[in-house]
PDB file of C-alpha atoms in Angstrom:
ATOM      1  CA  UNK A   1      66.474 159.258 117.221  1.00 75.00           C
ATOM      2  CA  UNK A   2      63.574 157.310 115.719  1.00 90.00           C
ATOM      3  CA  UNK A   3      60.054 158.675 116.031  1.00 94.00           C
ATOM      4  CA  UNK A   4      58.490 155.202 116.116  1.00 95.00           C
ATOM      5  CA  UNK A   5      60.464 152.195 117.287  1.00 96.00           C
ATOM      6  CA  UNK A   6      60.027 148.554 118.224  1.00 97.00           C
ATOM      7  CA  UNK A   7      62.682 146.643 120.132  1.00 97.00           C
ATOM      8  CA  UNK A   8      62.896 142.890 120.684  1.00 98.00           C
ATOM      9  CA  UNK A   9      59.262 142.122 119.826  1.00 98.00           C
ATOM     10  CA  UNK A  10      58.069 138.568 120.344  1.00 97.00           C
ATOM     11  CA  UNK A  11      54.578 137.301 119.574  1.00 97.00           C
ATOM     12  CA  UNK A  12      53.247 133.790 119.495  1.00 96.00           C
ATOM     13  CA  UNK A  13      49.828 132.251 119.074  1.00 96.00           C
ATOM     14  CA  UNK A  14      49.802 128.907 120.862  1.00 95.00           C
ATOM     15  CA  UNK A  15      52.786 126.938 119.550  1.00 96.00           C
ATOM     16  CA  UNK A  16      53.221 129.218 116.529  1.00 95.00           C
ATOM     17  CA  UNK A  17      55.983 131.812 116.945  1.00 96.00           C
ATOM     18  CA  UNK A  18      55.097 134.697 114.625  1.00 96.00           C
ATOM     19  CA  UNK A  19      57.519 137.432 115.704  1.00 97.00           C
ATOM     20  CA  UNK A  20      60.881 136.628 117.243  1.00 97.00           C
ATOM     21  CA  UNK A  21      63.240 139.353 118.461  1.00 97.00           C
ATOM     22  CA  UNK A  22      61.978 141.869 115.882  1.00 96.00           C
ATOM     23  CA  UNK A  23      63.429 145.366 116.068  1.00 97.00           C
ATOM     24  CA  UNK A  24      62.720 148.215 113.675  1.00 95.00           C
ATOM     25  CA  UNK A  25      62.615 151.974 113.670  1.00 95.00           C
ATOM     26  CA  UNK A  26      60.929 154.652 111.615  1.00 93.00           C
ATOM     27  CA  UNK A  27      62.392 158.122 111.208  1.00 93.00           C
ATOM     28  CA  UNK A  28      60.189 161.212 111.197  1.00 91.00           C
ATOM     29  CA  UNK A  29      59.433 162.512 107.712  1.00 88.00           C
ATOM     30  CA  UNK A  30      60.550 159.332 105.969  1.00 88.00           C
ATOM     31  CA  UNK A  31      58.208 156.959 104.139  1.00 85.00           C
ATOM     32  CA  UNK A  32      58.777 153.362 105.241  1.00 86.00           C
ATOM     33  CA  UNK A  33      57.183 150.018 104.596  1.00 84.00           C
ATOM     34  CA  UNK A  34      57.351 146.394 105.667  1.00 88.00           C
ATOM     35  CA  UNK A  35      57.594 143.754 102.953  1.00 89.00           C
ATOM     36  CA  UNK A  36      57.761 139.996 102.989  1.00 90.00           C
ATOM     37  CA  UNK A  37      56.121 136.823 101.726  1.00 92.00           C
ATOM     38  CA  UNK A  38      52.731 135.551 102.879  1.00 90.00           C
ATOM     39  CA  UNK A  39      52.948 134.219 106.422  1.00 90.00           C
ATOM     40  CA  UNK A  40      56.076 136.209 107.324  1.00 93.00           C
ATOM     41  CA  UNK A  41      54.309 138.061 110.160  1.00 94.00           C
ATOM     42  CA  UNK A  42      53.716 141.475 108.562  1.00 93.00           C
ATOM     43  CA  UNK A  43      50.084 141.750 109.694  1.00 91.00           C
ATOM     44  CA  UNK A  44      50.962 140.539 113.195  1.00 95.00           C
ATOM     45  CA  UNK A  45      53.747 143.117 113.304  1.00 95.00           C
ATOM     46  CA  UNK A  46      51.322 145.908 112.366  1.00 92.00           C
ATOM     47  CA  UNK A  47      48.810 144.584 114.903  1.00 93.00           C
ATOM     48  CA  UNK A  48      51.441 144.722 117.658  1.00 96.00           C
ATOM     49  CA  UNK A  49      52.673 148.181 116.607  1.00 95.00           C
ATOM     50  CA  UNK A  50      49.133 149.592 116.574  1.00 93.00           C
ATOM     51  CA  UNK A  51      47.901 147.941 119.776  1.00 93.00           C
ATOM     52  CA  UNK A  52      45.563 145.297 118.401  1.00 92.00           C
ATOM     53  CA  UNK A  53      47.798 142.624 119.953  1.00 95.00           C
ATOM     54  CA  UNK A  54      50.124 143.108 122.911  1.00 96.00           C
ATOM     55  CA  UNK A  55      53.579 141.624 122.389  1.00 97.00           C
ATOM     56  CA  UNK A  56      54.624 138.701 124.556  1.00 97.00           C
ATOM     57  CA  UNK A  57      57.972 140.465 124.999  1.00 97.00           C
ATOM     58  CA  UNK A  58      59.565 143.617 123.689  1.00 98.00           C
ATOM     59  CA  UNK A  59      58.757 147.275 123.605  1.00 97.00           C
ATOM     60  CA  UNK A  60      57.130 149.819 121.271  1.00 97.00           C
ATOM     61  CA  UNK A  61      57.853 153.535 121.629  1.00 97.00           C
ATOM     62  CA  UNK A  62      56.481 156.600 119.891  1.00 96.00           C
ATOM     63  CA  UNK A  63      58.106 160.019 120.313  1.00 95.00           C
ATOM     64  CA  UNK A  64      60.046 158.620 123.263  1.00 94.00           C
ATOM     65  CA  UNK A  65      56.918 157.333 125.054  1.00 96.00           C
ATOM     66  CA  UNK A  66      56.433 153.643 125.784  1.00 97.00           C
ATOM     67  CA  UNK A  67      53.144 152.642 124.124  1.00 97.00           C
ATOM     68  CA  UNK A  68      53.621 148.882 124.447  1.00 97.00           C
ATOM     69  CA  UNK A  69      50.289 147.141 124.871  1.00 91.00           C
ATOM     70  CA  UNK A  70      48.126 150.274 124.740  1.00 94.00           C
ATOM     71  CA  UNK A  71      44.713 149.581 123.180  1.00 92.00           C
ATOM     72  CA  UNK A  72      44.290 150.603 119.514  1.00 91.00           C
ATOM     73  CA  UNK A  73      42.152 153.604 120.384  1.00 88.00           C
ATOM     74  CA  UNK A  74      44.836 155.062 122.651  1.00 92.00           C
ATOM     75  CA  UNK A  75      47.515 154.387 120.029  1.00 93.00           C
ATOM     76  CA  UNK A  76      45.375 156.154 117.388  1.00 89.00           C
ATOM     77  CA  UNK A  77      44.866 159.133 119.712  1.00 90.00           C
ATOM     78  CA  UNK A  78      48.644 159.576 119.709  1.00 91.00           C
ATOM     79  CA  UNK A  79      48.543 159.971 115.914  1.00 87.00           C
ATOM     80  CA  UNK A  80      49.456 156.461 114.798  1.00 88.00           C
ATOM     81  CA  UNK A  81      47.233 154.934 112.169  1.00 79.00           C
ATOM     82  CA  UNK A  82      47.377 152.131 109.675  1.00 77.00           C
ATOM     83  CA  UNK A  83      45.805 151.177 106.410  1.00 71.00           C
ATOM     84  CA  UNK A  84      44.355 147.828 105.486  1.00 69.00           C
ATOM     85  CA  UNK A  85      44.871 145.711 102.373  1.00 66.00           C
ATOM     86  CA  UNK A  86      41.169 145.595 101.625  1.00 63.00           C
ATOM     87  CA  UNK A  87      39.285 148.846 101.374  1.00 70.00           C
ATOM     88  CA  UNK A  88      35.591 149.174 100.817  1.00 76.00           C
ATOM     89  CA  UNK A  89      34.276 152.261  99.116  1.00 79.00           C
ATOM     90  CA  UNK A  90      30.720 153.229  98.340  1.00 81.00           C
ATOM     91  CA  UNK A  91      31.067 153.630  94.565  1.00 83.00           C
ATOM     92  CA  UNK A  92      27.780 155.501  94.184  1.00 86.00           C
ATOM     93  CA  UNK A  93      28.765 158.139  96.739  1.00 85.00           C
ATOM     94  CA  UNK A  94      31.184 161.061  96.596  1.00 89.00           C
ATOM     95  CA  UNK A  95      34.688 161.049  98.059  1.00 91.00           C
ATOM     96  CA  UNK A  96      33.373 163.383 100.759  1.00 90.00           C
ATOM     97  CA  UNK A  97      30.614 160.929 101.717  1.00 86.00           C
ATOM     98  CA  UNK A  98      33.098 158.021 101.805  1.00 87.00           C
ATOM     99  CA  UNK A  99      35.416 159.926 104.145  1.00 89.00           C
ATOM    100  CA  UNK A 100      32.501 161.199 106.208  1.00 87.00           C
ATOM    101  CA  UNK A 101      31.178 157.693 106.899  1.00 83.00           C
ATOM    102  CA  UNK A 102      34.692 156.582 107.909  1.00 83.00           C
ATOM    103  CA  UNK A 103      35.121 159.234 110.614  1.00 85.00           C
ATOM    104  CA  UNK A 104      35.170 157.745 114.128  1.00 82.00           C
ATOM    105  CA  UNK A 105      32.488 160.208 115.333  1.00 79.00           C
ATOM    106  CA  UNK A 106      30.174 158.943 112.563  1.00 79.00           C
ATOM    107  CA  UNK A 107      31.076 155.234 112.896  1.00 76.00           C
ATOM    108  CA  UNK A 108      30.114 155.387 116.588  1.00 75.00           C
ATOM    109  CA  UNK A 109      26.526 155.833 115.429  1.00 72.00           C
ATOM    110  CA  UNK A 110      26.534 152.220 114.200  1.00 70.00           C
ATOM    111  CA  UNK A 111      23.712 151.351 111.837  1.00 66.00           C
ATOM    112  CA  UNK A 112      22.330 154.843 112.256  1.00 67.00           C
ATOM    113  CA  UNK A 113      25.415 156.418 110.658  1.00 62.00           C
ATOM    114  CA  UNK A 114      23.781 157.428 107.369  1.00 63.00           C
ATOM    115  CA  UNK A 115      20.780 159.093 109.004  1.00 68.00           C
ATOM    116  CA  UNK A 116      21.099 162.882 108.853  1.00 71.00           C
ATOM    117  CA  UNK A 117      24.745 162.531 107.813  1.00 72.00           C
ATOM    118  CA  UNK A 118      24.832 165.949 106.157  1.00 70.00           C
ATOM    119  CA  UNK A 119      23.219 167.553 109.228  1.00 77.00           C
ATOM    120  CA  UNK A 120      26.475 167.122 111.164  1.00 80.00           C
ATOM    121  CA  UNK A 121      28.338 170.150 109.777  1.00 87.00           C
ATOM    122  CA  UNK A 122      31.337 169.606 112.086  1.00 89.00           C
ATOM    123  CA  UNK A 123      31.798 166.073 110.725  1.00 88.00           C
ATOM    124  CA  UNK A 124      31.398 167.309 107.162  1.00 90.00           C
ATOM    125  CA  UNK A 125      34.064 169.984 107.754  1.00 92.00           C
ATOM    126  CA  UNK A 126      36.377 167.366 109.248  1.00 92.00           C
ATOM    127  CA  UNK A 127      35.895 165.088 106.225  1.00 92.00           C
ATOM    128  CA  UNK A 128      36.557 167.991 103.853  1.00 94.00           C
ATOM    129  CA  UNK A 129      39.736 168.790 105.788  1.00 94.00           C
ATOM    130  CA  UNK A 130      40.921 165.193 105.424  1.00 92.00           C
ATOM    131  CA  UNK A 131      40.367 165.344 101.661  1.00 93.00           C
ATOM    132  CA  UNK A 132      42.217 168.660 101.446  1.00 93.00           C
ATOM    133  CA  UNK A 133      45.208 167.249 103.390  1.00 89.00           C
ATOM    134  CA  UNK A 134      45.636 164.457 100.848  1.00 90.00           C
ATOM    135  CA  UNK A 135      45.083 166.671  97.817  1.00 90.00           C
ATOM    136  CA  UNK A 136      41.559 165.498  96.982  1.00 90.00           C
ATOM    137  CA  UNK A 137      39.598 168.628  97.878  1.00 86.00           C
TER     138      UNK A 137
END
């Protein structure tokens, strides 16, 4: 049984059909990717899978639960995340600071995010844990 699965996804924007009867599945513990030429619908597919766009038809399930159309925040709370093609790093700052500023609890501060950043020891521990999980401690 697939951990993450999409069945019969359709998505259109106006007259433009972007996804038509797309089905795919991802097995637990297996690295997978989606490849295709520019304009093939890869970004739209990721946006539907992660809740940024609701499909016009079809279904998305994770661990047997229907997550079709859930907002991105709810999808992320279930443990589903994505990466983006363009990443911005603060070259003059440490890896820890870059991860720290990317944490949702810090981003919620908006323009005030950098103020007293190191004073939030729980956030700093969380950022350090993230770095350790990916082998960058």
